[in-house]
PDB file of C-alpha atoms in Angstrom:
ATOM      1  CA  ALA A  25       0.249   0.559 -11.775  1.00 65.00           C
ATOM      2  CA  LEU A  26      -2.336  -2.078 -11.956  1.00 76.00           C
ATOM      3  CA  PHE A  27       0.018  -4.590 -10.819  1.00 73.00           C
ATOM      4  CA  ASP A  28       1.535  -4.182  -7.678  1.00 70.00           C
ATOM      5  CA  HIS A  29       5.170  -4.816  -6.729  1.00 65.00           C
ATOM      6  CA  GLN A  30       4.036  -8.557  -5.751  1.00 74.00           C
ATOM      7  CA  GLY A  31       2.577  -8.884  -9.249  1.00 73.00           C
ATOM      8  CA  GLN A  32      -1.241  -8.816  -7.827  1.00 82.00           C
ATOM      9  CA  PHE A  33      -3.656  -7.319  -9.947  1.00 89.00           C
ATOM     10  CA  SER A  34      -6.264  -4.709  -8.877  1.00 91.00           C
ATOM     11  CA  VAL A  35      -9.577  -5.377 -10.563  1.00 95.00           C
ATOM     12  CA  PRO A  36     -11.448  -2.319  -8.675  1.00 94.00           C
ATOM     13  CA  GLN A  37      -8.462  -0.007  -9.756  1.00 94.00           C
ATOM     14  CA  PHE A  38      -8.875  -1.047 -13.238  1.00 96.00           C
ATOM     15  CA  ASP A  39     -12.754  -0.799 -13.455  1.00 97.00           C
ATOM     16  CA  ASP A  40     -12.311   3.184 -12.228  1.00 96.00           C
ATOM     17  CA  ILE A  41      -9.695   3.571 -14.709  1.00 97.00           C
ATOM     18  CA  VAL A  42     -11.811   2.364 -17.510  1.00 97.00           C
ATOM     19  CA  ARG A  43     -14.557   4.418 -16.035  1.00 98.00           C
ATOM     20  CA  ALA A  44     -12.583   7.243 -16.012  1.00 97.00           C
ATOM     21  CA  PHE A  45     -11.540   6.598 -19.407  1.00 97.00           C
ATOM     22  CA  TYR A  46     -14.865   6.169 -20.761  1.00 97.00           C
ATOM     23  CA  ALA A  47     -16.254   9.530 -19.205  1.00 97.00           C
ATOM     24  CA  GLY A  48     -13.675  11.454 -21.105  1.00 96.00           C
ATOM     25  CA  ASP A  49     -10.455  11.440 -18.896  1.00 94.00           C
ATOM     26  CA  THR A  50      -8.330   9.813 -21.488  1.00 94.00           C
ATOM     27  CA  THR A  51      -5.458  11.905 -20.867  1.00 96.00           C
ATOM     28  CA  THR A  52      -4.448  10.023 -17.573  1.00 94.00           C
ATOM     29  CA  THR A  53      -6.347   7.126 -18.438  1.00 96.00           C
ATOM     30  CA  GLN A  54      -5.082   6.116 -21.759  1.00 96.00           C
ATOM     31  CA  PRO A  55      -1.209   5.647 -20.926  1.00 95.00           C
ATOM     32  CA  ILE A  56      -2.190   3.327 -18.242  1.00 94.00           C
ATOM     33  CA  LEU A  57      -4.567   1.358 -20.470  1.00 96.00           C
ATOM     34  CA  THR A  58      -2.009   1.101 -23.016  1.00 95.00           C
ATOM     35  CA  ALA A  59       0.971   0.231 -20.766  1.00 92.00           C
ATOM     36  CA  PHE A  60      -1.422  -2.746 -19.226  1.00 93.00           C
ATOM     37  CA  ASN A  61      -2.736  -3.968 -23.064  1.00 93.00           C
ATOM     38  CA  GLN A  62       1.464  -4.299 -23.827  1.00 92.00           C
ATOM     39  CA  HIS A  63       2.205  -5.893 -20.235  1.00 89.00           C
ATOM     40  CA  PRO A  64       3.353  -9.290 -21.459  1.00 89.00           C
ATOM     41  CA  ASP A  65       1.522 -10.383 -18.176  1.00 88.00           C
ATOM     42  CA  SER A  66      -1.580  -8.983 -19.028  1.00 92.00           C
ATOM     43  CA  TRP A  67      -3.522 -12.081 -20.017  1.00 94.00           C
ATOM     44  CA  GLN A  68      -3.273 -13.548 -16.714  1.00 92.00           C
ATOM     45  CA  ALA A  69      -5.297 -10.926 -15.161  1.00 94.00           C
ATOM     46  CA  VAL A  70      -8.243 -11.507 -17.875  1.00 95.00           C
ATOM     47  CA  ASP A  71      -9.779 -14.426 -15.542  1.00 95.00           C
ATOM     48  CA  GLN A  72      -9.902 -11.795 -12.506  1.00 94.00           C
ATOM     49  CA  ILE A  73     -11.350  -9.130 -14.575  1.00 96.00           C
ATOM     50  CA  LEU A  74     -13.973 -11.378 -15.930  1.00 96.00           C
ATOM     51  CA  GLU A  75     -15.138 -12.459 -12.496  1.00 95.00           C
ATOM     52  CA  ARG A  76     -14.869  -9.546 -10.386  1.00 95.00           C
ATOM     53  CA  SER A  77     -15.308  -6.543 -12.751  1.00 96.00           C
ATOM     54  CA  ASN A  78     -18.651  -4.561 -12.647  1.00 93.00           C
ATOM     55  CA  VAL A  79     -17.735  -2.720 -15.897  1.00 96.00           C
ATOM     56  CA  LEU A  80     -18.743  -4.167 -19.208  1.00 95.00           C
ATOM     57  CA  GLN A  81     -16.167  -2.194 -21.217  1.00 96.00           C
ATOM     58  CA  ALA A  82     -13.564  -3.649 -18.662  1.00 97.00           C
ATOM     59  CA  LYS A  83     -14.522  -7.086 -19.599  1.00 96.00           C
ATOM     60  CA  PHE A  84     -14.312  -6.249 -23.291  1.00 96.00           C
ATOM     61  CA  ILE A  85     -10.733  -4.827 -22.876  1.00 96.00           C
ATOM     62  CA  ALA A  86      -9.940  -7.942 -21.124  1.00 97.00           C
ATOM     63  CA  LEU A  87     -11.412 -10.303 -23.834  1.00 96.00           C
ATOM     64  CA  GLN A  88      -9.250  -7.933 -26.311  1.00 96.00           C
ATOM     65  CA  ILE A  89      -6.182  -8.592 -24.151  1.00 96.00           C
ATOM     66  CA  LEU A  90      -6.966 -12.202 -24.348  1.00 96.00           C
ATOM     67  CA  GLU A  91      -7.677 -12.412 -28.022  1.00 95.00           C
ATOM     68  CA  LYS A  92      -4.051 -10.531 -28.753  1.00 94.00           C
ATOM     69  CA  PHE A  93      -2.674 -13.358 -26.770  1.00 95.00           C
ATOM     70  CA  ILE A  94      -4.223 -16.127 -28.525  1.00 94.00           C
ATOM     71  CA  SER A  95      -3.029 -14.696 -31.719  1.00 93.00           C
ATOM     72  CA  THR A  96       0.669 -14.192 -30.771  1.00 93.00           C
ATOM     73  CA  ARG A  97       1.776 -16.501 -27.860  1.00 92.00           C
ATOM     74  CA  TRP A  98      -1.140 -19.328 -27.805  1.00 93.00           C
ATOM     75  CA  LYS A  99       1.308 -21.950 -29.309  1.00 91.00           C
ATOM     76  CA  HIS A 100       3.678 -21.190 -26.720  1.00 94.00           C
ATOM     77  CA  LEU A 101       1.672 -22.479 -24.036  1.00 93.00           C
ATOM     78  CA  ALA A 102       1.290 -25.744 -22.468  1.00 94.00           C
ATOM     79  CA  GLN A 103      -1.250 -28.040 -23.477  1.00 95.00           C
ATOM     80  CA  GLU A 104      -2.575 -28.023 -20.306  1.00 96.00           C
ATOM     81  CA  GLN A 105      -2.890 -24.372 -20.207  1.00 94.00           C
ATOM     82  CA  ARG A 106      -4.477 -23.804 -23.206  1.00 95.00           C
ATOM     83  CA  LEU A 107      -7.245 -26.522 -22.126  1.00 95.00           C
ATOM     84  CA  ALA A 108      -7.690 -24.407 -19.005  1.00 95.00           C
ATOM     85  CA  ILE A 109      -8.407 -21.281 -20.564  1.00 95.00           C
ATOM     86  CA  ARG A 110     -10.577 -23.094 -23.055  1.00 95.00           C
ATOM     87  CA  ASP A 111     -12.284 -24.649 -20.343  1.00 96.00           C
ATOM     88  CA  TYR A 112     -12.580 -21.324 -18.566  1.00 96.00           C
ATOM     89  CA  ILE A 113     -13.982 -19.343 -21.355  1.00 96.00           C
ATOM     90  CA  GLY A 114     -16.815 -22.287 -21.742  1.00 96.00           C
ATOM     91  CA  SER A 115     -17.524 -22.316 -17.958  1.00 95.00           C
ATOM     92  CA  VAL A 116     -18.470 -18.344 -18.200  1.00 94.00           C
ATOM     93  CA  ILE A 117     -20.407 -18.952 -21.535  1.00 94.00           C
ATOM     94  CA  VAL A 118     -22.570 -21.686 -19.842  1.00 94.00           C
ATOM     95  CA  SER A 119     -23.085 -19.545 -16.595  1.00 92.00           C
ATOM     96  CA  LEU A 120     -24.181 -16.473 -18.363  1.00 90.00           C
ATOM     97  CA  SER A 121     -26.468 -18.710 -21.017  1.00 91.00           C
ATOM     98  CA  SER A 122     -27.972 -20.392 -17.751  1.00 90.00           C
ATOM     99  CA  SER A 123     -30.762 -17.574 -17.327  1.00 87.00           C
ATOM    100  CA  ASN A 124     -32.619 -15.883 -20.230  1.00 87.00           C
ATOM    101  CA  ILE A 125     -32.396 -12.616 -18.869  1.00 87.00           C
ATOM    102  CA  THR A 126     -28.678 -12.787 -18.624  1.00 84.00           C
ATOM    103  CA  MET A 127     -28.611 -14.105 -22.031  1.00 83.00           C
ATOM    104  CA  GLN A 128     -30.463 -10.993 -22.982  1.00 85.00           C
ATOM    105  CA  THR A 129     -28.857  -8.186 -21.099  1.00 87.00           C
ATOM    106  CA  GLU A 130     -25.398  -9.736 -21.625  1.00 88.00           C
ATOM    107  CA  LYS A 131     -25.779 -10.675 -25.258  1.00 91.00           C
ATOM    108  CA  VAL A 132     -22.875  -8.491 -26.684  1.00 92.00           C
ATOM    109  CA  TYR A 133     -20.601  -9.935 -24.190  1.00 92.00           C
ATOM    110  CA  LEU A 134     -21.692 -13.435 -24.673  1.00 93.00           C
ATOM    111  CA  SER A 135     -21.217 -13.095 -28.314  1.00 94.00           C
ATOM    112  CA  LYS A 136     -17.292 -11.882 -27.820  1.00 94.00           C
ATOM    113  CA  LEU A 137     -16.814 -14.779 -25.102  1.00 95.00           C
ATOM    114  CA  ASN A 138     -18.225 -16.925 -27.879  1.00 94.00           C
ATOM    115  CA  ILE A 139     -15.892 -15.742 -30.582  1.00 94.00           C
ATOM    116  CA  VAL A 140     -12.829 -15.992 -27.925  1.00 94.00           C
ATOM    117  CA  LEU A 141     -14.040 -19.614 -27.206  1.00 94.00           C
ATOM    118  CA  VAL A 142     -13.699 -20.387 -31.339  1.00 94.00           C
ATOM    119  CA  GLU A 143     -10.269 -18.931 -31.409  1.00 93.00           C
ATOM    120  CA  VAL A 144      -8.772 -20.975 -28.520  1.00 91.00           C
ATOM    121  CA  CYS A 145     -10.350 -24.086 -30.119  1.00 89.00           C
ATOM    122  CA  SER A 146      -8.903 -23.420 -33.696  1.00 79.00           C
TER     123      SER A 146
END
């Protein structure tokens, strides 16, 4: 499981699972990724994945989870939490945009982050 018994999330383990999935090992990894995607607290691991993952596909999965959360449960969050998530996504975008090289190499990721930012501001 990606969450341990104390609710802690393992980014390195998640990266390994995502790498294996994209390398073709879907038999063992698909059920794990599906369970993670459906876990009610998976959205709370998004920031950890975005900050510590070395696998771009893992970051995209995290953003998909956040998008799903925004579309289904966003209005149930306290205003303070919504603002914190919005500000966090904005800070990731600013950080990536601070370098022309990073902006070019992370172009698709940056576009996805912008889409999520628009969704949280809507």
